[in-house]
Coordinates of C-alpha atoms and ligand atoms in Angstrom, one line a residue:
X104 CA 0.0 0.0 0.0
X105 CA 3.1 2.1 -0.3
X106 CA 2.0 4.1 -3.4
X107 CA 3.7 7.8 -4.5
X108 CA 1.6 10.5 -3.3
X109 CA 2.3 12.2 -7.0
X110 CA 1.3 9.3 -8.6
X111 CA -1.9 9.1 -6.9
X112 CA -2.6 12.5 -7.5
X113 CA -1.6 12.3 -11.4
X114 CA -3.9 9.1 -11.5
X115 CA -6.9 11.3 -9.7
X116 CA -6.7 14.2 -12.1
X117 CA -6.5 11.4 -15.3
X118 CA -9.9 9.9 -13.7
X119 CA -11.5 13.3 -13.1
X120 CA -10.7 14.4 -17.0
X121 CA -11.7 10.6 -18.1
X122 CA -14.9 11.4 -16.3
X123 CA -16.0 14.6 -17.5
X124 CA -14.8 13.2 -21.6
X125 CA -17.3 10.5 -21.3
X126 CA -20.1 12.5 -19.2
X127 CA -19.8 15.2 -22.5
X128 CA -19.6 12.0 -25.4
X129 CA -21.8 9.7 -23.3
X130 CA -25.0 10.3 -25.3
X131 CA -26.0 7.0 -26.6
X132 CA -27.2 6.1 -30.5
X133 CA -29.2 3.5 -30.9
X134 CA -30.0 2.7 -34.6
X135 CA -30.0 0.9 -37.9
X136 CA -33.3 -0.7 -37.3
X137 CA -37.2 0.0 -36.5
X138 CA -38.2 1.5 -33.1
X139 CA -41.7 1.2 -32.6
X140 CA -41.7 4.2 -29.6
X141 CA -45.9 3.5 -28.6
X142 CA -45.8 7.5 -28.9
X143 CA -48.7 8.4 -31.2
X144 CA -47.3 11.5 -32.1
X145 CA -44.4 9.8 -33.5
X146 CA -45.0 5.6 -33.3
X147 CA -42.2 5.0 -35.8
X148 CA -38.5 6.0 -35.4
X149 CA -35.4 4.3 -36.5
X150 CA -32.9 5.7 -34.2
X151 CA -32.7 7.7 -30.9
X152 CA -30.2 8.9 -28.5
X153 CA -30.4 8.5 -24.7
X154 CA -27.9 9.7 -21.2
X155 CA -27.9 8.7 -18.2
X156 CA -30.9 6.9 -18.9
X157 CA -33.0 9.2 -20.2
X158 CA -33.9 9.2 -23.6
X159 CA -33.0 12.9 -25.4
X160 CA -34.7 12.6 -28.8
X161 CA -36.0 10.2 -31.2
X162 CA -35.8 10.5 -35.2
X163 CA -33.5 9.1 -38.0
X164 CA -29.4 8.5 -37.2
X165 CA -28.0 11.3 -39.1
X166 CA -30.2 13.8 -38.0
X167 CA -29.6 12.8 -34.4
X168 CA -25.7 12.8 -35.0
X169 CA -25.8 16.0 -36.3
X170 CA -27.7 17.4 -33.1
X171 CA -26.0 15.0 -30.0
X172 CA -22.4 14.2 -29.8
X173 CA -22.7 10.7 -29.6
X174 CA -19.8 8.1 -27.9
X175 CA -21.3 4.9 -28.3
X176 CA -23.7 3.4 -30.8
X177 CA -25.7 0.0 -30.2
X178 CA -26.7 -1.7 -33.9
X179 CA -30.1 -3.0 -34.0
X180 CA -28.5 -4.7 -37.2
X181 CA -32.1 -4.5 -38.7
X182 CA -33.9 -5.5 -36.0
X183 CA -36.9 -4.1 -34.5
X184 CA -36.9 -2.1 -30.9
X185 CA -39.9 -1.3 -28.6
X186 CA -40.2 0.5 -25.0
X187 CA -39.9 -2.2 -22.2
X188 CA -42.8 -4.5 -21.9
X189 CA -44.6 -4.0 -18.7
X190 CA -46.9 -6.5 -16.8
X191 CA -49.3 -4.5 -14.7
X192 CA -51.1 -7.4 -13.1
X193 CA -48.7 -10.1 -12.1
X194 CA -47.5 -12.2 -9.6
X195 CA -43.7 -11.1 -9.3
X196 CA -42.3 -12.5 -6.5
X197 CA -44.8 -15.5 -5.7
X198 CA -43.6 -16.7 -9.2
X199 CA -39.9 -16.6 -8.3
X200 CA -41.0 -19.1 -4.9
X201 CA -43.1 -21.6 -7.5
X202 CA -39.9 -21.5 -9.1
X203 CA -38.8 -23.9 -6.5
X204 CA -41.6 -25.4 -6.0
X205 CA -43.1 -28.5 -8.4
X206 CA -44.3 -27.5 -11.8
X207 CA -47.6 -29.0 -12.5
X208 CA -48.9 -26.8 -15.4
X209 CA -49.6 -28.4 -18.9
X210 CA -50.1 -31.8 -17.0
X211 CA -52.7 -34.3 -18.4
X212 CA -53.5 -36.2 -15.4
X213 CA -53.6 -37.1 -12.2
X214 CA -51.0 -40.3 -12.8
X215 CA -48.9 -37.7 -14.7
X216 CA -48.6 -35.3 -11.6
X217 CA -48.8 -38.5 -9.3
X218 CA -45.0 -39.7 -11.2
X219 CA -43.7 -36.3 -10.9
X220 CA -44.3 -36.1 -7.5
X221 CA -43.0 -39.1 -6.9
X222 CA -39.7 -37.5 -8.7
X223 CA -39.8 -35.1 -6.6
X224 CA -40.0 -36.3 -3.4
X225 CA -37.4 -38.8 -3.6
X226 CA -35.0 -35.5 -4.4
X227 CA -36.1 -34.0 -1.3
X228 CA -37.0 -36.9 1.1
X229 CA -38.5 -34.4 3.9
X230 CA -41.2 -31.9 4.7
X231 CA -43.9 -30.2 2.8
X232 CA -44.1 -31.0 -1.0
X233 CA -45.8 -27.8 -2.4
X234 CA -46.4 -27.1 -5.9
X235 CA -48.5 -25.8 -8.6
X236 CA -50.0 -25.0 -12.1
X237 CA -52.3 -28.4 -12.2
X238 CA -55.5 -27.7 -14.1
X239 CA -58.6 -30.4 -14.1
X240 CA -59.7 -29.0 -17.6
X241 CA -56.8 -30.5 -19.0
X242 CA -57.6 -34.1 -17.9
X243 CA -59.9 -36.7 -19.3
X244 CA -62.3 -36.5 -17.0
X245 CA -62.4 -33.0 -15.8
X246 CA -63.2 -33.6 -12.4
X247 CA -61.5 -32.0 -9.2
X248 CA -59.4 -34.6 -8.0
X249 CA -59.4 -36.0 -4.4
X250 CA -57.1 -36.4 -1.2
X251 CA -57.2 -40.6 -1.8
X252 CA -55.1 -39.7 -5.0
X253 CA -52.1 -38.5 -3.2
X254 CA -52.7 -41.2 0.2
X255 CA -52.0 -43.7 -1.7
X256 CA -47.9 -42.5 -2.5
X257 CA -48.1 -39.7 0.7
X258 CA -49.7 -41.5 3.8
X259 CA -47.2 -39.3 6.3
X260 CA -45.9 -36.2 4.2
X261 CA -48.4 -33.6 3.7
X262 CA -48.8 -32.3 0.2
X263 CA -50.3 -29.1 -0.7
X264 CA -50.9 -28.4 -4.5
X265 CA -52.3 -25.2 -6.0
X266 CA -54.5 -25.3 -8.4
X267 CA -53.0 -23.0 -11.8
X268 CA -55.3 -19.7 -11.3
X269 CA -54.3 -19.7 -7.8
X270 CA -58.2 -20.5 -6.3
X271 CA -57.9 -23.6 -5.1
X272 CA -55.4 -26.3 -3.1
X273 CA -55.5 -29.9 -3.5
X274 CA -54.4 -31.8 -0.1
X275 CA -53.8 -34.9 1.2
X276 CA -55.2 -36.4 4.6
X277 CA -52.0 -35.4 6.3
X278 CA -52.0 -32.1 5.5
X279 CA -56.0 -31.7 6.5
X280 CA -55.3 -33.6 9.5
X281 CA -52.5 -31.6 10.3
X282 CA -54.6 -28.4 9.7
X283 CA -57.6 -29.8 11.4
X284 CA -60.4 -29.3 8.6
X285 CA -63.4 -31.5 8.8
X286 CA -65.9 -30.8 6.2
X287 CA -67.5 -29.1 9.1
X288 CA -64.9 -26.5 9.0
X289 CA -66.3 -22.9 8.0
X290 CA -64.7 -20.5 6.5
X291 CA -65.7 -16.6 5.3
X292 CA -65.2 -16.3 1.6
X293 CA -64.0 -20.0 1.0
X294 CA -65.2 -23.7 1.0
X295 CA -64.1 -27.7 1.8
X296 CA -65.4 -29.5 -0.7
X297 CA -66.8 -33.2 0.1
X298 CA -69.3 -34.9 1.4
X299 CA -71.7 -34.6 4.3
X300 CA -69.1 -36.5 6.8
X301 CA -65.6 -35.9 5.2
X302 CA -63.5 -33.5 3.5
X303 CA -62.4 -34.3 -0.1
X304 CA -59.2 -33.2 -0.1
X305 CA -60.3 -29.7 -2.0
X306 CA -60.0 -26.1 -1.1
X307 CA -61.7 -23.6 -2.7
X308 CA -60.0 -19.9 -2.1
X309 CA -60.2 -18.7 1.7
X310 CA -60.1 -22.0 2.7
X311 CA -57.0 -22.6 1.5
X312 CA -55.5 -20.7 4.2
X313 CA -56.1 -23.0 6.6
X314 CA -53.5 -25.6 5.3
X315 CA -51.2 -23.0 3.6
X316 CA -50.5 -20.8 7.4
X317 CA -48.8 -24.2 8.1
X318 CA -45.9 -24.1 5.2
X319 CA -43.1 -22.9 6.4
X320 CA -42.0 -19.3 5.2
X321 CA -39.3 -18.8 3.0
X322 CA -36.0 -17.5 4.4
X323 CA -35.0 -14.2 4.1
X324 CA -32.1 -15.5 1.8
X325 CA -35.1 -17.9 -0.4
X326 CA -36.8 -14.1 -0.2
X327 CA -34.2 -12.7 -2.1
X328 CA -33.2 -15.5 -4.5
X329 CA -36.9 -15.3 -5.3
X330 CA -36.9 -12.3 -6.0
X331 CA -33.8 -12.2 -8.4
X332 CA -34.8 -15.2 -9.9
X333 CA -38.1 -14.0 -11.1
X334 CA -36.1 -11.0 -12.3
X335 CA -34.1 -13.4 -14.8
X336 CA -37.1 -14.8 -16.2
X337 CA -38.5 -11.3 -16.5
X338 CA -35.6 -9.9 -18.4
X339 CA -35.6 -12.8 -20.8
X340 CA -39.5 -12.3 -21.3
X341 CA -38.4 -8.3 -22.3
X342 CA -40.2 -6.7 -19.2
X343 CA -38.8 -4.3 -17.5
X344 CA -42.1 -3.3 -15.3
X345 CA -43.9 -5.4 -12.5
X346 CA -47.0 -4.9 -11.0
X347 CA -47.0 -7.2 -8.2
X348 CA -50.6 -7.6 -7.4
X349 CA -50.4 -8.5 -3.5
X350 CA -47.8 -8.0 -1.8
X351 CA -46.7 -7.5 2.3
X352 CA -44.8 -5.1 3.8
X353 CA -41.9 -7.4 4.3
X354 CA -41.3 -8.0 1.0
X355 CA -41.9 -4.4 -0.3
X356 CA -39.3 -3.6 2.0
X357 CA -36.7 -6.5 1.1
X358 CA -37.5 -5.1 -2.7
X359 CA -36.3 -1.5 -2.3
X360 CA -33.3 -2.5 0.0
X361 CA -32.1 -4.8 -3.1
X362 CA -33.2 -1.9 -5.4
X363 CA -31.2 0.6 -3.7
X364 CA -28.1 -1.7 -3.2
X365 CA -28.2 -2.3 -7.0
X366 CA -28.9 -5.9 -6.2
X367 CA -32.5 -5.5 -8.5
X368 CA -32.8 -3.5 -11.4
X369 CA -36.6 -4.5 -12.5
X370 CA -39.2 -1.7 -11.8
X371 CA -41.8 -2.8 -9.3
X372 CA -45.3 -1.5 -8.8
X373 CA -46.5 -2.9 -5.5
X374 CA -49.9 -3.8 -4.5
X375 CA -50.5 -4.1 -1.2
X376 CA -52.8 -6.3 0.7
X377 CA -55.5 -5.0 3.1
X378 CA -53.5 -5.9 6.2
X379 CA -52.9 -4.0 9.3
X380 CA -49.3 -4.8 9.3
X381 CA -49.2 -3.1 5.8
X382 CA -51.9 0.0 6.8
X383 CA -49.3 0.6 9.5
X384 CA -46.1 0.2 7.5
X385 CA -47.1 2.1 4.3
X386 CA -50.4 2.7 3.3
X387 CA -51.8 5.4 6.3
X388 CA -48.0 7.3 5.8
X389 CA -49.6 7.8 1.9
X390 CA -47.7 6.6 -1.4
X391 CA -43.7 6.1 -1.3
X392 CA -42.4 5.8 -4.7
X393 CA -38.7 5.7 -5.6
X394 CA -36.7 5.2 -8.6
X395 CA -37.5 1.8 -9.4
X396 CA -40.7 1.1 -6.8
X397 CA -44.0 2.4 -6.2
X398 CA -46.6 1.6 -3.6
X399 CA -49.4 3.4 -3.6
X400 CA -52.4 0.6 -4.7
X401 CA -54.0 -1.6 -2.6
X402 CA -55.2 -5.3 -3.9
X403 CA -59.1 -6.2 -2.8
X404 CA -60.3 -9.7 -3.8
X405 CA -64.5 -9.5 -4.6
X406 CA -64.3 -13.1 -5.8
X407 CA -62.5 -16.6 -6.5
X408 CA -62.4 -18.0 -10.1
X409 CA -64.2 -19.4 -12.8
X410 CA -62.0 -22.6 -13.6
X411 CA -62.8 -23.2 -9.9
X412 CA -66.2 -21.9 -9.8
X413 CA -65.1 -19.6 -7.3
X414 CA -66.6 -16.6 -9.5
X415 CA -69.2 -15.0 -8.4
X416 CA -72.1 -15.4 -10.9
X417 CA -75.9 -13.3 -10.9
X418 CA -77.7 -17.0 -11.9
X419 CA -76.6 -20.2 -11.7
X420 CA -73.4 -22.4 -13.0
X421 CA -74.5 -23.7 -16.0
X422 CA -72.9 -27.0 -14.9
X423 CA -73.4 -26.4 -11.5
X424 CA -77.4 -25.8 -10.3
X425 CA -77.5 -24.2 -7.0
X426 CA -74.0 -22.8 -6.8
X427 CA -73.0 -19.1 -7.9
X428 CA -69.7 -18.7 -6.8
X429 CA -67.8 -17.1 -3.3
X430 CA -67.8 -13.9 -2.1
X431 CA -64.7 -13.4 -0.9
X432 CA -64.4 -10.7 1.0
X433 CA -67.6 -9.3 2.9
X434 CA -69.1 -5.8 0.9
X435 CA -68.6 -3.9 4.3
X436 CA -64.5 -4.5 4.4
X437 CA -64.5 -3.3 0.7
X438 CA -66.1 -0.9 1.3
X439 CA -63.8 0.4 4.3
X440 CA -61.0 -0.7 2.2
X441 CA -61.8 2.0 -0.8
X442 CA -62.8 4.4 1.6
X443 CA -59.2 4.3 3.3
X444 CA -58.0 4.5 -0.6
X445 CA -59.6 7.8 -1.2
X446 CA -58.4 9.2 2.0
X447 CA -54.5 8.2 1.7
X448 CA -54.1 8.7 -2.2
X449 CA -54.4 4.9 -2.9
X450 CA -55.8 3.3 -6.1
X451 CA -57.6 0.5 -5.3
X452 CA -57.3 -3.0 -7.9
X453 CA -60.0 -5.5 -7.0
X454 CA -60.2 -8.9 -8.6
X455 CA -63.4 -9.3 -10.3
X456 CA -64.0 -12.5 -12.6
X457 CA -68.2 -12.9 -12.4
X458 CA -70.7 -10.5 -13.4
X459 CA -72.0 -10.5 -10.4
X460 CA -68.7 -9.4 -8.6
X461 CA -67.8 -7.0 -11.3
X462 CA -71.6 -5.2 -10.5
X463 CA -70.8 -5.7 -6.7
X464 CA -67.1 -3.4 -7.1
X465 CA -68.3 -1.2 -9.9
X466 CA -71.1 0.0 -7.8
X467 CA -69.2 0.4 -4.8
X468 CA -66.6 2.0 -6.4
X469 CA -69.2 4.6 -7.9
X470 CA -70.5 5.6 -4.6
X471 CA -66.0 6.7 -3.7
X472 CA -65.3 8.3 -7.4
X473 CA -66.4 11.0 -9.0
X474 CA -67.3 11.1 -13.1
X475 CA -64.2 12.4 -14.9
X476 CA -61.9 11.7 -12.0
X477 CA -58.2 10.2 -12.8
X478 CA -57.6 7.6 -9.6
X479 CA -57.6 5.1 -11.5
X480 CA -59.2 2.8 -10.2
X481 CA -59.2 -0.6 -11.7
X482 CA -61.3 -4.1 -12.1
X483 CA -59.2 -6.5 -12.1
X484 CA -60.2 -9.5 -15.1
X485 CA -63.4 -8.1 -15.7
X486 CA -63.7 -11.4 -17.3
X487 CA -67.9 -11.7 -17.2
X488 CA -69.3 -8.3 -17.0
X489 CA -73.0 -7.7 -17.9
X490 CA -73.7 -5.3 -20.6
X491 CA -76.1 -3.1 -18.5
X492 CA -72.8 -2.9 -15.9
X493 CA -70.2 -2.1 -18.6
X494 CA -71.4 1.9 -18.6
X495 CA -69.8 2.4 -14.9
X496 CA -66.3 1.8 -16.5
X497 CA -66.6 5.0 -18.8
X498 CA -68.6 7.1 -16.2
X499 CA -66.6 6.3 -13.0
X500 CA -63.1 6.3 -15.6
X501 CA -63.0 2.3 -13.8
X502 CA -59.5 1.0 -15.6
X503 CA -60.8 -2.5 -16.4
X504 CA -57.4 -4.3 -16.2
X505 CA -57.4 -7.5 -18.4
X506 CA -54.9 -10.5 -19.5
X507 CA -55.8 -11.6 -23.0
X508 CA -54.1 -14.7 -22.9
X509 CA -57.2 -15.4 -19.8
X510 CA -59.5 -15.6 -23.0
X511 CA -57.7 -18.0 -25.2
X512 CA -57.2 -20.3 -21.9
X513 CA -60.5 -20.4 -20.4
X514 CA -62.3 -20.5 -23.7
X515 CA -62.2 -24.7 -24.0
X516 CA -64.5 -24.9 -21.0
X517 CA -65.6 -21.4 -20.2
X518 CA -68.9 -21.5 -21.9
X519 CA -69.8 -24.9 -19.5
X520 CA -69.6 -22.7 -17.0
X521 CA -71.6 -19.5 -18.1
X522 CA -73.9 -21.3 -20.8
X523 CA -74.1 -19.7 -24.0
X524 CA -75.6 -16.3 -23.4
X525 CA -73.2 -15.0 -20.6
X526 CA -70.3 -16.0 -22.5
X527 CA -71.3 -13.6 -24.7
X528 CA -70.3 -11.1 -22.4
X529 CA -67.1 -12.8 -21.4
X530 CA -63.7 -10.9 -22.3
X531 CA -64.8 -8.7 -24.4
X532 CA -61.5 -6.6 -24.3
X533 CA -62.3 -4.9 -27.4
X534 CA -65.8 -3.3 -25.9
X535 CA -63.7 -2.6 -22.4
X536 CA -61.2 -1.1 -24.6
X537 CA -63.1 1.3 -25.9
X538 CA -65.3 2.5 -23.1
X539 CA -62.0 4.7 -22.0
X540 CA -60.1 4.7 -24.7
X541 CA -57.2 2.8 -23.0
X542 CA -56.8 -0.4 -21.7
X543 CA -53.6 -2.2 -19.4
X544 CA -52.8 -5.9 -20.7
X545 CA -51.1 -8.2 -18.5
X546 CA -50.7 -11.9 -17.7
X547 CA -51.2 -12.7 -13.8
X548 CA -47.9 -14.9 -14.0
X549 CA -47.7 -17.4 -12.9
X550 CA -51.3 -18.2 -13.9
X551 CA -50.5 -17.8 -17.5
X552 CA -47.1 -17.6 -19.1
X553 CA -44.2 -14.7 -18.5
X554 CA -44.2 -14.0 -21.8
X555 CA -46.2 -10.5 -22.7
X556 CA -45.6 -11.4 -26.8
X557 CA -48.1 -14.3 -26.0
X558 CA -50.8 -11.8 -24.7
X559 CA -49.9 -9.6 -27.7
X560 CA -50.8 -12.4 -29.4
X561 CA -54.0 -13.5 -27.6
X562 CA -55.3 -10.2 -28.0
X563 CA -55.1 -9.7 -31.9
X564 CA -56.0 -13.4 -32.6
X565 CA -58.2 -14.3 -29.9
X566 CA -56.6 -18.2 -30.8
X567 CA -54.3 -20.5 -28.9
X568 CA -50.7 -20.9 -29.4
X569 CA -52.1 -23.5 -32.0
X570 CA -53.6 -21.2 -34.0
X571 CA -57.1 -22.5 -32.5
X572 CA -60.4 -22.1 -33.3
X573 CA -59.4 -21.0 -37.0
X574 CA -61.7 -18.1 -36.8
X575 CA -60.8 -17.1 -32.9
X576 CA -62.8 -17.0 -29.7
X577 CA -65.6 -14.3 -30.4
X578 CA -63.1 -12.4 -32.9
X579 CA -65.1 -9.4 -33.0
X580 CA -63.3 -8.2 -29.5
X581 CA -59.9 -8.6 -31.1
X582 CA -57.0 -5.5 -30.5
X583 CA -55.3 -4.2 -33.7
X584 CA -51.8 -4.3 -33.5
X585 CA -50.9 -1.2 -32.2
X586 CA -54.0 -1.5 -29.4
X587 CA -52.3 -4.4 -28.4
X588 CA -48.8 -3.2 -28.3
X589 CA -49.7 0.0 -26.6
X590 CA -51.6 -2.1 -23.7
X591 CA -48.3 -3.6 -23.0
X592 CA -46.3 -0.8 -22.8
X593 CA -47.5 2.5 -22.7
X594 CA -51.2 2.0 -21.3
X595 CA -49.9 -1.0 -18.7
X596 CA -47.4 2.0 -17.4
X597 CA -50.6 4.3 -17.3
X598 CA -52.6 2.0 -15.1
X599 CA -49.6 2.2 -12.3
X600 CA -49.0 6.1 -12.6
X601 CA -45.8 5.7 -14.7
X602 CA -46.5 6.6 -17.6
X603 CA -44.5 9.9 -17.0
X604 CA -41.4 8.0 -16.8
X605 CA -41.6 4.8 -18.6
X606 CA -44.2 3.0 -21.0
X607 CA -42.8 5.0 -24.1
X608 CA -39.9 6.3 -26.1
X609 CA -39.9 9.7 -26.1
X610 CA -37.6 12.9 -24.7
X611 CA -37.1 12.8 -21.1
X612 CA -38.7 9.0 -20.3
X613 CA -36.3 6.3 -18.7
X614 CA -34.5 4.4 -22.0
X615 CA -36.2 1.3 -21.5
X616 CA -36.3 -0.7 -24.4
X617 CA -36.5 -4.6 -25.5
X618 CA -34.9 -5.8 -29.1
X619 CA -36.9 -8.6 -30.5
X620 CA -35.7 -11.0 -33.7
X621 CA -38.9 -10.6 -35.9
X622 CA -40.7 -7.4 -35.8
X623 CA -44.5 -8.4 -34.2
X624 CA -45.6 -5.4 -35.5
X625 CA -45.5 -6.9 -39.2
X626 CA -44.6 -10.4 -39.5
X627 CA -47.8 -12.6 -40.1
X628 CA -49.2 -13.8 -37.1
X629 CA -48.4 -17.3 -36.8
X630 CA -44.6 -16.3 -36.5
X631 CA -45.8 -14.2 -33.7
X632 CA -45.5 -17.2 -30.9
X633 CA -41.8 -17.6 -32.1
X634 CA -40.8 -14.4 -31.3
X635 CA -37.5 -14.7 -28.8
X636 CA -36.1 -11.8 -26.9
X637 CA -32.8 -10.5 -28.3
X638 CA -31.9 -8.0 -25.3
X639 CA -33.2 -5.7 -22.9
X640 CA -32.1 -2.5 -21.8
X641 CA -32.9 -0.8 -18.5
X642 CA -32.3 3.2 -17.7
X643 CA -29.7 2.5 -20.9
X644 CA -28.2 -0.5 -19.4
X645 CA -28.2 -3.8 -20.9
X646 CA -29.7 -6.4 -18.3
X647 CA -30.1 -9.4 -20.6
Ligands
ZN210 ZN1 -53.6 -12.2 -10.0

């Protein structure tokens, strides 16, 4: 450590001239290929110029050289650029736990999960074995299935296995036992499914939470490698914006410490659950936003699911006489919960999937909002809304907030549940669209997949990956192109108040941007699904 005080010196005054040489030639050129900037003034560029990541101007290379003294230059090589994709309803950081828990999405049947269990648990020879994404639509007989299924290879471990929207938990004896639900059991705003004397084994929403209090919490070192996990998935889907809807104040917390030590780059838009702990820790102190987080939403639940027929319905289940879903919450905690809202500057997002709980949170938001106001306050799904309802959205400026790829997902067995005349009225994103004129587009990860190109997808072809039906799922409520682009960048920002600073490309906004390898905004649309991710940039920094 003996080094010459000159030298030192010398070596400072060499950084301090390096510094101020790049800070003057550090403007940025990115160019050579097509920048879709979701800026209708100007949707089309091909180059721009960002610093410090902000972008300074957008227009065509040699115009922008002449104006910016430019250092570096990235080469799209041809390729086509567009703002960061943002998710504004999705499950950021319970995604990156299911990460280690089992995958049971795209399974066929119960023998299927049964062997992968099995897998599983002879990896990890103790505790809970949790996992998810398992779907009864996709088996042959499409019936929930039962606690005797998992007995028979789990008499002593218990299993706990969450159905793929997130409404329901399939359980073996040990874990009811261990929980001590009877059929008897009550619960507000859930169900045990069985029979008079005994419990089948299946949880419907609320209920769940009797079993799942008694999983042991992540670590605070599983918190974070959750967290950074999910953020490499993210990146490689080409998002650069979370809304995380339903989140606790530990984990909001444990999110901006990593943000502020550099340790997470991802911007995160936190909605918080109704809890006191969180009332305490954030919401009665008003909204905190940094940098790279914003809490100022809270998350209400007004129903369960249709998959699960959870959803609260006006009539009947078509295949179900006699049942019309779960309240989940009761209308006089909504109700406090939007009134605390309007009072500390909150939006409030409430999960509404049947008609009748989209009426229920559209009315009650009515009597808190006044016509022309800009809270922003959004339905969350809107998946079954009635078409005497739909006018609230436009009067009360509701933000229904919607996840196209729900549509081309549920639409195999949707219409068993509504019958043929409500489905008629079932994601009709194109009518939702245009009662505001905007509309946010996410996924609700990891109910559906990461990847926003698939929505973009759903939304202007209404078909599966597949290409099915030929003709796509009610076709008339299809996005354009640029509808559907715009709902993934630009109007998803808008729904979480960040539009200001991200969403688009254009002067002054955070240079945020995603290179694909095939421009989505032209190619036909069966090589849409192919699309991969070339790289993503965040505040001009290239994260993947
Ligand atoms: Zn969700």
């Amino acid at each position: 450590m003996n080094i010459p005080l000159a030298f030192t010196f010398v070596h400072i005054l060499f950084l301090l001239f390096h510094m101020q040489g790049n800070s003057q030639s550090s403007c940025i050129l990115v160019h050579n290929g097509t920048i879709y900037t979701a800026n209708p003034g100007q949707p089309v560029v091909s180059a721009l110029v960002f610093q410090n990541g902000k972008v300074l101007a957008t227009g065509n290379a040699s115009d922008l050289r002449n104006h910016y003294s430019v250092g570096q230059t990235i080469d799209l090589e041809g390729r086509p650029a567009y703002p960061g994709f943002a998710d504004p309803h999705c499950h950021f950081y319970k995604y990156g736990l299911t990460l280690n828990q089992v995958n049971l999405s795209g399974t066929r049947s119960v023998q299927q999960i049964l062997e992968i269990l099995d897998g599983f648990a002879k990896k990890h020879p103790n505790g809970w074995i949790v996992g998810r994404g398992w779907d009864q639509n996709d088996w042959p007989n499409s019936h929930f299935p039962a606690k005797e299924d998992l007995d028979s290879l789990f008499p002593h471990r218990p299993v706990y296995l969450t159905r793929i929207d997130g409404h329901a938990a399939w359980v073996n004896s040990t874990a009811l036992k261990l929980a001590g639900i009877s059929k008897a059991s009550k619960t507000v705003g859930g169900e045990v499914l069985g029979t008079e004397s005994e419990a089948s084994g299946m949880l419907i929403d609320n209920a769940m939470n009797l079993v799942e209090a008694l999983i042991p919490q992540p670590s605070h070192e599983e918190n974070i490698q959750a967290l950074q996990e999910a953020e490499r998935h993210c990146f490689e889907a080409g998002l650069t914006l979370v809304g995380d809807a339903g989140l606790d104040a530990p984990v909001v917390k444990l999110i901006d410490s990593l943000q502020q030590a550099g340790m997470l780059s991802m911007f995160v838009y936190a909605m918080l659950n109704p809890t006191n702990e969180n009332q305490e820790s954030y919401i009665k102190n008003g909204p905190f936003i940094t940098d790279k987080l914003s809490v100022r939403s809270i998350k209400l639940f007004a129903d369960g699911a249709l998959g699960s027929r959870g959803a609260l319905l006006k009539s009947d289940y078509s295949d179900q006489a006699g049942n019309r879903g779960v309240q989940v919450t009761p209308t006089h905690l909504l109700e406090e919960y939007c009134q605390m809202g309007l009072d500390r500057g909150y939006q409030v997002n409430t999960h509404c999937i049947g008609d009748s709980a989209n009426a229920l949170m559209l009315k009650l938001y009515a009597r808190f909002l006044k016509p022309g106001n800009d809270l922003r306050w959004r339905i969350e799904h809107a998946q079954v809304v009635s078409p005497s309802d739909m006018f609230l959205f436009a009067r009360y400026r509701i933000i229904p907030s919607v996840q196209t790829t729900h549509a081309t997902s549920d639409m195999h067995w949707a219409q068993d549940r509504l019958g043929k005349e409500r489905i008629g009225h079932a994601y009709s994103y194109r009518s939702l669209l245009e009662l505001n004129g905007w509309l946010p587009n996410g996924s609700d990860f990891p109910v559906e997949s990461i990847y926003p190109i698939l929505g973009f997808y759903a939304a202007i072809t209404r078909q599966d990956p597949a290409g099915n039906p030929p003709q796509g799922f009610r076709p008339e409520q299809a996005l354009t192109r640029q509808q559907a682009l715009m709902a993934m960048t630009q109007w998803a920002t808008q729904a979480c108040f960040e539009e200001s600073r991200r969403g688009s490309l254009e002067p002054g906004k955070r240079s945020d941007f995603v290179i694909l390898d095939r421009d989505i905004m032209a190619v036909p649309v069966d090589e849409i699904v192919g699309t991969r991710v070339t790289a993503v940039y965040i505040d001009g920094n290239r994260v993947y």
